mmCIF file with all atom_site columns, C-alpha atoms in Angstrom:
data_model
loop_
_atom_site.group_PDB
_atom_site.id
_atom_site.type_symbol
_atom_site.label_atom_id
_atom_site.label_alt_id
_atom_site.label_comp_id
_atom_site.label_asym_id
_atom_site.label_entity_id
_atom_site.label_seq_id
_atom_site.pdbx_PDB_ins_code
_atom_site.Cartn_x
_atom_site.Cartn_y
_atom_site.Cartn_z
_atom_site.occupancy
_atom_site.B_iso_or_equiv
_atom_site.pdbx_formal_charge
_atom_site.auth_seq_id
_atom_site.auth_comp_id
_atom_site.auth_asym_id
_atom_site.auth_atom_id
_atom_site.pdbx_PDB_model_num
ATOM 1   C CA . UNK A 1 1   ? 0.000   0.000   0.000   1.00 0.00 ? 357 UNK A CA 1
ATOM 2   C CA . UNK A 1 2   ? 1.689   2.782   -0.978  1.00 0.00 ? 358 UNK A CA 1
ATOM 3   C CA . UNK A 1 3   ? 2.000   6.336   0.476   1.00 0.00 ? 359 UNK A CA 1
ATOM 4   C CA . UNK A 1 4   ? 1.601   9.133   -1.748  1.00 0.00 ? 360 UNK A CA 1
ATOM 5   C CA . UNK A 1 5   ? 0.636   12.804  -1.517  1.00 0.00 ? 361 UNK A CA 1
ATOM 6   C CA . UNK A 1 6   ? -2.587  13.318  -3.000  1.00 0.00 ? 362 UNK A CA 1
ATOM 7   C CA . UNK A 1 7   ? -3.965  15.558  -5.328  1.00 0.00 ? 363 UNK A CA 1
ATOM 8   C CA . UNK A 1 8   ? -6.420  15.516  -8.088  1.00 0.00 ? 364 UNK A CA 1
ATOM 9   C CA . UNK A 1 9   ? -4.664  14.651  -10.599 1.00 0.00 ? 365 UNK A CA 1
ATOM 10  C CA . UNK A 1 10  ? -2.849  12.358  -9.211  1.00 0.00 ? 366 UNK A CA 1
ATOM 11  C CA . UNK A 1 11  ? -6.239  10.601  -8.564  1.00 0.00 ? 367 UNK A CA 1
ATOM 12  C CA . UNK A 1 12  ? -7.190  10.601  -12.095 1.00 0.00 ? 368 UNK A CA 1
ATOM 13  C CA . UNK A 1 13  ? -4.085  8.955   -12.838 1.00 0.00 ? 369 UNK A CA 1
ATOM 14  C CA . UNK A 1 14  ? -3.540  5.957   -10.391 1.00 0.00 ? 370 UNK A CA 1
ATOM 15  C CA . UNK A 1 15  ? -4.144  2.448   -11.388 1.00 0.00 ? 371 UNK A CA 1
ATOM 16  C CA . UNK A 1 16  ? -6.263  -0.542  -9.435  1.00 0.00 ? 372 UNK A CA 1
ATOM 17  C CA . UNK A 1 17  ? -5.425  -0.454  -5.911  1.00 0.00 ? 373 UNK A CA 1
ATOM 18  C CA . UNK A 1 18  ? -5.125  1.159   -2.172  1.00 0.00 ? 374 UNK A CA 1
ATOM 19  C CA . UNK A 1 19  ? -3.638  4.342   -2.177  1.00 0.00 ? 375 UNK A CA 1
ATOM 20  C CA . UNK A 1 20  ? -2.913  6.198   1.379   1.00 0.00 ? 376 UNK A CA 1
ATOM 21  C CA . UNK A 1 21  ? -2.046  9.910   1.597   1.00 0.00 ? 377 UNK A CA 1
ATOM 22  C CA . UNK A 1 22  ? 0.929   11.776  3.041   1.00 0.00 ? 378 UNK A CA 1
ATOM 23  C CA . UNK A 1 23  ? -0.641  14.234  4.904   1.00 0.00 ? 379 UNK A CA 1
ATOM 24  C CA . UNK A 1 24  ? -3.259  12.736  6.376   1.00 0.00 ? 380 UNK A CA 1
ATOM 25  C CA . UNK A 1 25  ? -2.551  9.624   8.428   1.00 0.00 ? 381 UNK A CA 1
ATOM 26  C CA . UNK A 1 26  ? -4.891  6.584   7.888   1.00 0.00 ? 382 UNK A CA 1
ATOM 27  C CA . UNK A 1 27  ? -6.823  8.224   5.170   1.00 0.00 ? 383 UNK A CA 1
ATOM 28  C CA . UNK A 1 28  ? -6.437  6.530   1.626   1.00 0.00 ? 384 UNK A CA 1
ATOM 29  C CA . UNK A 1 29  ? -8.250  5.875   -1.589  1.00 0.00 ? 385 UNK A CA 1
ATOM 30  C CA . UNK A 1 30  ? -9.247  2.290   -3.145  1.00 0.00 ? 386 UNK A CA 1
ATOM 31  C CA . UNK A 1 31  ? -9.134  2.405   -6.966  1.00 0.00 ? 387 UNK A CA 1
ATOM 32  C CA . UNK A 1 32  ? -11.286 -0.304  -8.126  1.00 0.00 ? 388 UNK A CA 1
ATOM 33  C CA . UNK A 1 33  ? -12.262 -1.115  -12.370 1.00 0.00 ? 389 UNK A CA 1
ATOM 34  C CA . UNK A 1 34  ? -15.012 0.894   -12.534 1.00 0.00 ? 390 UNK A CA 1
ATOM 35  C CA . UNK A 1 35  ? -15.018 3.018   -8.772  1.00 0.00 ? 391 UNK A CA 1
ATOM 36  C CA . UNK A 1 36  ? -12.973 5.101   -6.751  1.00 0.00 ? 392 UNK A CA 1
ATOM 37  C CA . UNK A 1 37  ? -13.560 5.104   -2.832  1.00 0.00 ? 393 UNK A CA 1
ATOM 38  C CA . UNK A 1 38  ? -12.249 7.163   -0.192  1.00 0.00 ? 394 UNK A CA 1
ATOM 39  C CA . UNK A 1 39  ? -11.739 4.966   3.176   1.00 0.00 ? 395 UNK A CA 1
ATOM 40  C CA . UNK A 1 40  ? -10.292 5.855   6.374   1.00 0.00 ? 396 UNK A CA 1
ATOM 41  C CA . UNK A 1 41  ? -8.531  3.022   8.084   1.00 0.00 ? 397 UNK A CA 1
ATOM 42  C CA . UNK A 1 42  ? -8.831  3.171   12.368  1.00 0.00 ? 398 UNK A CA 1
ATOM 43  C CA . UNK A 1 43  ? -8.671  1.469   15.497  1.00 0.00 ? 399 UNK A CA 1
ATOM 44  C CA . UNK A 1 44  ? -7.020  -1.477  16.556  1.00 0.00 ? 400 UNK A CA 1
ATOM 45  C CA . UNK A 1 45  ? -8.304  -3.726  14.592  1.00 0.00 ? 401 UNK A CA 1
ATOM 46  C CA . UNK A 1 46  ? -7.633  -1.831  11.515  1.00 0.00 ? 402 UNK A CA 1
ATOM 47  C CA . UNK A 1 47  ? -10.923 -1.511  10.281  1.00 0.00 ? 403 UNK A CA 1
ATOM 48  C CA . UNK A 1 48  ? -11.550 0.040   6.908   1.00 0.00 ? 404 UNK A CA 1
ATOM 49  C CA . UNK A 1 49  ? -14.736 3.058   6.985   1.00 0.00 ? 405 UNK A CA 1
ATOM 50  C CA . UNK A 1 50  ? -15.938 4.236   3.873   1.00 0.00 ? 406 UNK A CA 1
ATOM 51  C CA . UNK A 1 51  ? -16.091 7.803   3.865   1.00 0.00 ? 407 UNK A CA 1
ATOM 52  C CA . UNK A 1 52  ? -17.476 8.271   -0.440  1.00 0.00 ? 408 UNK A CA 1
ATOM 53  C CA . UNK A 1 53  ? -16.694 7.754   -3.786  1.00 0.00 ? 409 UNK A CA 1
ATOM 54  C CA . UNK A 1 54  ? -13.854 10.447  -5.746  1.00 0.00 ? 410 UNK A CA 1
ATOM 55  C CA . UNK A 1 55  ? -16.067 12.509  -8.112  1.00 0.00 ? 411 UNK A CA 1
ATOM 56  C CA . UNK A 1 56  ? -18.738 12.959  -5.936  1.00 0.00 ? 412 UNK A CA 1
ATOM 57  C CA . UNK A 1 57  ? -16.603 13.642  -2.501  1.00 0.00 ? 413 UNK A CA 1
ATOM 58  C CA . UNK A 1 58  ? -14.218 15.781  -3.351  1.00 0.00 ? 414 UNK A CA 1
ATOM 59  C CA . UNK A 1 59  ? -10.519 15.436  -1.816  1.00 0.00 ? 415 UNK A CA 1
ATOM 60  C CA . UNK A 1 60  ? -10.534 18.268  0.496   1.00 0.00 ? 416 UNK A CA 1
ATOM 61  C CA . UNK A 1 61  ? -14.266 17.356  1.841   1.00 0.00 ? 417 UNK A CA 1
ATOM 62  C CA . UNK A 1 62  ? -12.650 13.301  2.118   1.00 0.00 ? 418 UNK A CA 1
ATOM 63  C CA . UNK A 1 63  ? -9.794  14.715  4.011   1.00 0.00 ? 419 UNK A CA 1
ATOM 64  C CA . UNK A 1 64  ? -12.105 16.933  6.184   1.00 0.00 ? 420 UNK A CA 1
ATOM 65  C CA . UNK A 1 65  ? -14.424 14.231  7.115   1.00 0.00 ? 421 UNK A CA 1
ATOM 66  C CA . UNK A 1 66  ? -11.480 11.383  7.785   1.00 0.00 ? 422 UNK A CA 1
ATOM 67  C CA . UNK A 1 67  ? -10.325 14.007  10.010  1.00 0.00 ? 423 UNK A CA 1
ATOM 68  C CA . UNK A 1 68  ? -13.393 13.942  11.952  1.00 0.00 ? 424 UNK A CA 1
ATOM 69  C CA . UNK A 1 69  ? -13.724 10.435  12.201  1.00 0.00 ? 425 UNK A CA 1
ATOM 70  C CA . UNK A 1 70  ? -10.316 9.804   13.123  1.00 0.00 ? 426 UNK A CA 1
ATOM 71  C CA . UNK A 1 71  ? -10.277 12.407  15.783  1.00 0.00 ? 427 UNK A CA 1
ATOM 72  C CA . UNK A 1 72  ? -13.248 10.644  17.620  1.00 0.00 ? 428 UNK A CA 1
ATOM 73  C CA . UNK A 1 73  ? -12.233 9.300   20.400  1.00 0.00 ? 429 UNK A CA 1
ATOM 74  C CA . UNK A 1 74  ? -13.566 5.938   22.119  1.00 0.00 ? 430 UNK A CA 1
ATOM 75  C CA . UNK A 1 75  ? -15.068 8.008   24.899  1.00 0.00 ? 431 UNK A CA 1
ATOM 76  C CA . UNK A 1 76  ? -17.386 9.291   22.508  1.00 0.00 ? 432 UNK A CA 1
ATOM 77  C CA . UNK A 1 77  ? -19.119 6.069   21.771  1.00 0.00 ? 433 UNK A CA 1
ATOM 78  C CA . UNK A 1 78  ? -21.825 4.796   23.463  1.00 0.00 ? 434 UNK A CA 1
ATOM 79  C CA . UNK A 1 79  ? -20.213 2.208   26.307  1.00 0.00 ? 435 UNK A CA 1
ATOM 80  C CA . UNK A 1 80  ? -21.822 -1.080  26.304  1.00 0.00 ? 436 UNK A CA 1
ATOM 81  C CA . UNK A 1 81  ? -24.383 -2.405  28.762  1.00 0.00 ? 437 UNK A CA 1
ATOM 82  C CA . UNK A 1 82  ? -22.903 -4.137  31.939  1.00 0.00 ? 438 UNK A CA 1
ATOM 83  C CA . UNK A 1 83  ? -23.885 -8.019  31.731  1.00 0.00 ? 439 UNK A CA 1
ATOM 84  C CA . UNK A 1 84  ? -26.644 -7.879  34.480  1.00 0.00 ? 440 UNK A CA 1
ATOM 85  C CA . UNK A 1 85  ? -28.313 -5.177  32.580  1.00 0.00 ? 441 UNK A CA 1
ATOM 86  C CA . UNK A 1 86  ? -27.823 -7.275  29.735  1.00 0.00 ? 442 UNK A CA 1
ATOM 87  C CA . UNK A 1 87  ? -29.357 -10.518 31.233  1.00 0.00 ? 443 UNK A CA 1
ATOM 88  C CA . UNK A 1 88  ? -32.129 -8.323  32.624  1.00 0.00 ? 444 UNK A CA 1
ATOM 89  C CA . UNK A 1 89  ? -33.363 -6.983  28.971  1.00 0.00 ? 445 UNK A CA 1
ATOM 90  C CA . UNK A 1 90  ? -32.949 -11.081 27.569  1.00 0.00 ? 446 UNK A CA 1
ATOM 91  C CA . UNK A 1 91  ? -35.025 -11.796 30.538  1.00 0.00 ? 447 UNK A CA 1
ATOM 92  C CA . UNK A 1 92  ? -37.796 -9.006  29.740  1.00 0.00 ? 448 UNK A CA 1
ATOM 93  C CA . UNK A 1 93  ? -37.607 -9.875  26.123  1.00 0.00 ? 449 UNK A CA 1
ATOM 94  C CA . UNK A 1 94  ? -37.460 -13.299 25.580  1.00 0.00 ? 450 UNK A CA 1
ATOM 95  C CA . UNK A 1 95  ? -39.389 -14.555 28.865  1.00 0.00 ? 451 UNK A CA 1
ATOM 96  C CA . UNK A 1 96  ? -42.798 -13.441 27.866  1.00 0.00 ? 452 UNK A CA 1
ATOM 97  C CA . UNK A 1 97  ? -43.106 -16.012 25.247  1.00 0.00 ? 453 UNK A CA 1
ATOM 98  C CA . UNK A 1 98  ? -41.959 -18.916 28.225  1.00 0.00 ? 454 UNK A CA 1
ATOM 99  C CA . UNK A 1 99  ? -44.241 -20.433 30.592  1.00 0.00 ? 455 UNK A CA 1
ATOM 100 C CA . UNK A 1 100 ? -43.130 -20.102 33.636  1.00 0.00 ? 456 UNK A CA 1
ATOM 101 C CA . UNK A 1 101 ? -41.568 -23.064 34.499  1.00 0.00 ? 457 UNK A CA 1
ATOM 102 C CA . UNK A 1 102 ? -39.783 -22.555 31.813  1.00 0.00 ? 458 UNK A CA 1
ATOM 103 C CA . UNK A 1 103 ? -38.280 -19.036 32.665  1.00 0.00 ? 459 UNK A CA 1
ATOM 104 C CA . UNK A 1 104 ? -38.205 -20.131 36.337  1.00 0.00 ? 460 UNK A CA 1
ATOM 105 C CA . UNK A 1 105 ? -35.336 -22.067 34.760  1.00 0.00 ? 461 UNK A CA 1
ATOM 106 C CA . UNK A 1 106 ? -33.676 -20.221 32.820  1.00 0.00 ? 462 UNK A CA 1
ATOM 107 C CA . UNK A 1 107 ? -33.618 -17.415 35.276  1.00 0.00 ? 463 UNK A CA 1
ATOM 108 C CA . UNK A 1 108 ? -31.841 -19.372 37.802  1.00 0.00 ? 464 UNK A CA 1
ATOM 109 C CA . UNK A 1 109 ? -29.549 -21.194 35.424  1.00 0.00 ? 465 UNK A CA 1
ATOM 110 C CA . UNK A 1 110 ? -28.755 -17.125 34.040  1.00 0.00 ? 466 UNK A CA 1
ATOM 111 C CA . UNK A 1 111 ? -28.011 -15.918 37.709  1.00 0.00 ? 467 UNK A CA 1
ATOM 112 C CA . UNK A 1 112 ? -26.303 -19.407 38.562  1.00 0.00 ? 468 UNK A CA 1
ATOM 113 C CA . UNK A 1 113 ? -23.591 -19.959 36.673  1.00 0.00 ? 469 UNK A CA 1
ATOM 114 C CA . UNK A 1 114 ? -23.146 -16.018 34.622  1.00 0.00 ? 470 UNK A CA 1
ATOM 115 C CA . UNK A 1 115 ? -22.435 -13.565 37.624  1.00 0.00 ? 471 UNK A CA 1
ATOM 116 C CA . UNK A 1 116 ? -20.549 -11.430 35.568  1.00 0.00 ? 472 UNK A CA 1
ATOM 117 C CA . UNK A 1 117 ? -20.623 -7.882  36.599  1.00 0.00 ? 473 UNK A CA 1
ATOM 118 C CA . UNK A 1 118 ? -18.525 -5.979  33.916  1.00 0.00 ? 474 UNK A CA 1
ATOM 119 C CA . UNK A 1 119 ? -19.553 -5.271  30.595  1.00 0.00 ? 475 UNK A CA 1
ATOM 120 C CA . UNK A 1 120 ? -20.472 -7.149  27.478  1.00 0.00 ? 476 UNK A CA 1
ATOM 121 C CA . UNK A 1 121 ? -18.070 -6.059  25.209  1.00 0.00 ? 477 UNK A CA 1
ATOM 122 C CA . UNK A 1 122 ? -14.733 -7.414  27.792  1.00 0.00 ? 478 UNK A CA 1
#
């Protein structure tokens, strides 16, 4: 994957494949056979974001809006549920169509053996 600066014409004149840019870091373009697509690459896990396609998004909007994204921070996302509050919704959801034997048992297998108290996502 190379690292280039880009510009617009050096858009127009790249061949297939992932382009990154110089100046902004993780923000890159995929040239494809028949579409070009700005992407933003971030995280841990490296995941790829779609951010537009070339003629449409121009590459000073692209660069603005990686910007953005990039500079979100994991604080801003919403944190997920602790496990109890987790079990609590299955629970509300799912045990109205049980009898109640039935959710008698699952409750107590639920608070039995899964006393997890932090949240879902470690």
């Amino acid at each position: 994957m190379p690292v280039l600066h880009l510009t617009d014409l050096t858009i127009r004149s790249l061949s297939e494949g992932v382009y990154f840019d110089d100046r902004t870091p993780s923000f890159g373009i995929l040239i494809g056979k028949r579409r070009k697509t700005w992407l933003v690459v971030k995280g841990r896990r490296r995941v790829r974001e779609r951010i537009g396609h070339y003629p449409v998004l121009s590459l000073a909007d692209a660069r603005r809006r990686a910007l953005s994204i990039l500079s979100a921070t994991e604080s801003e996302r919403p944190s997920a549920p602790l496990f109890a509050d987790a079990r609590a919704m299955f629970l509300e959801k799912h045990g109205v169509a049980l009898r109640a034997r039935s959710l008698y048992q699952l409750k107590t297998n639920l608070t039995r053996h899964f006393s997890w108290t932090k949240a879902i996502d470690k």
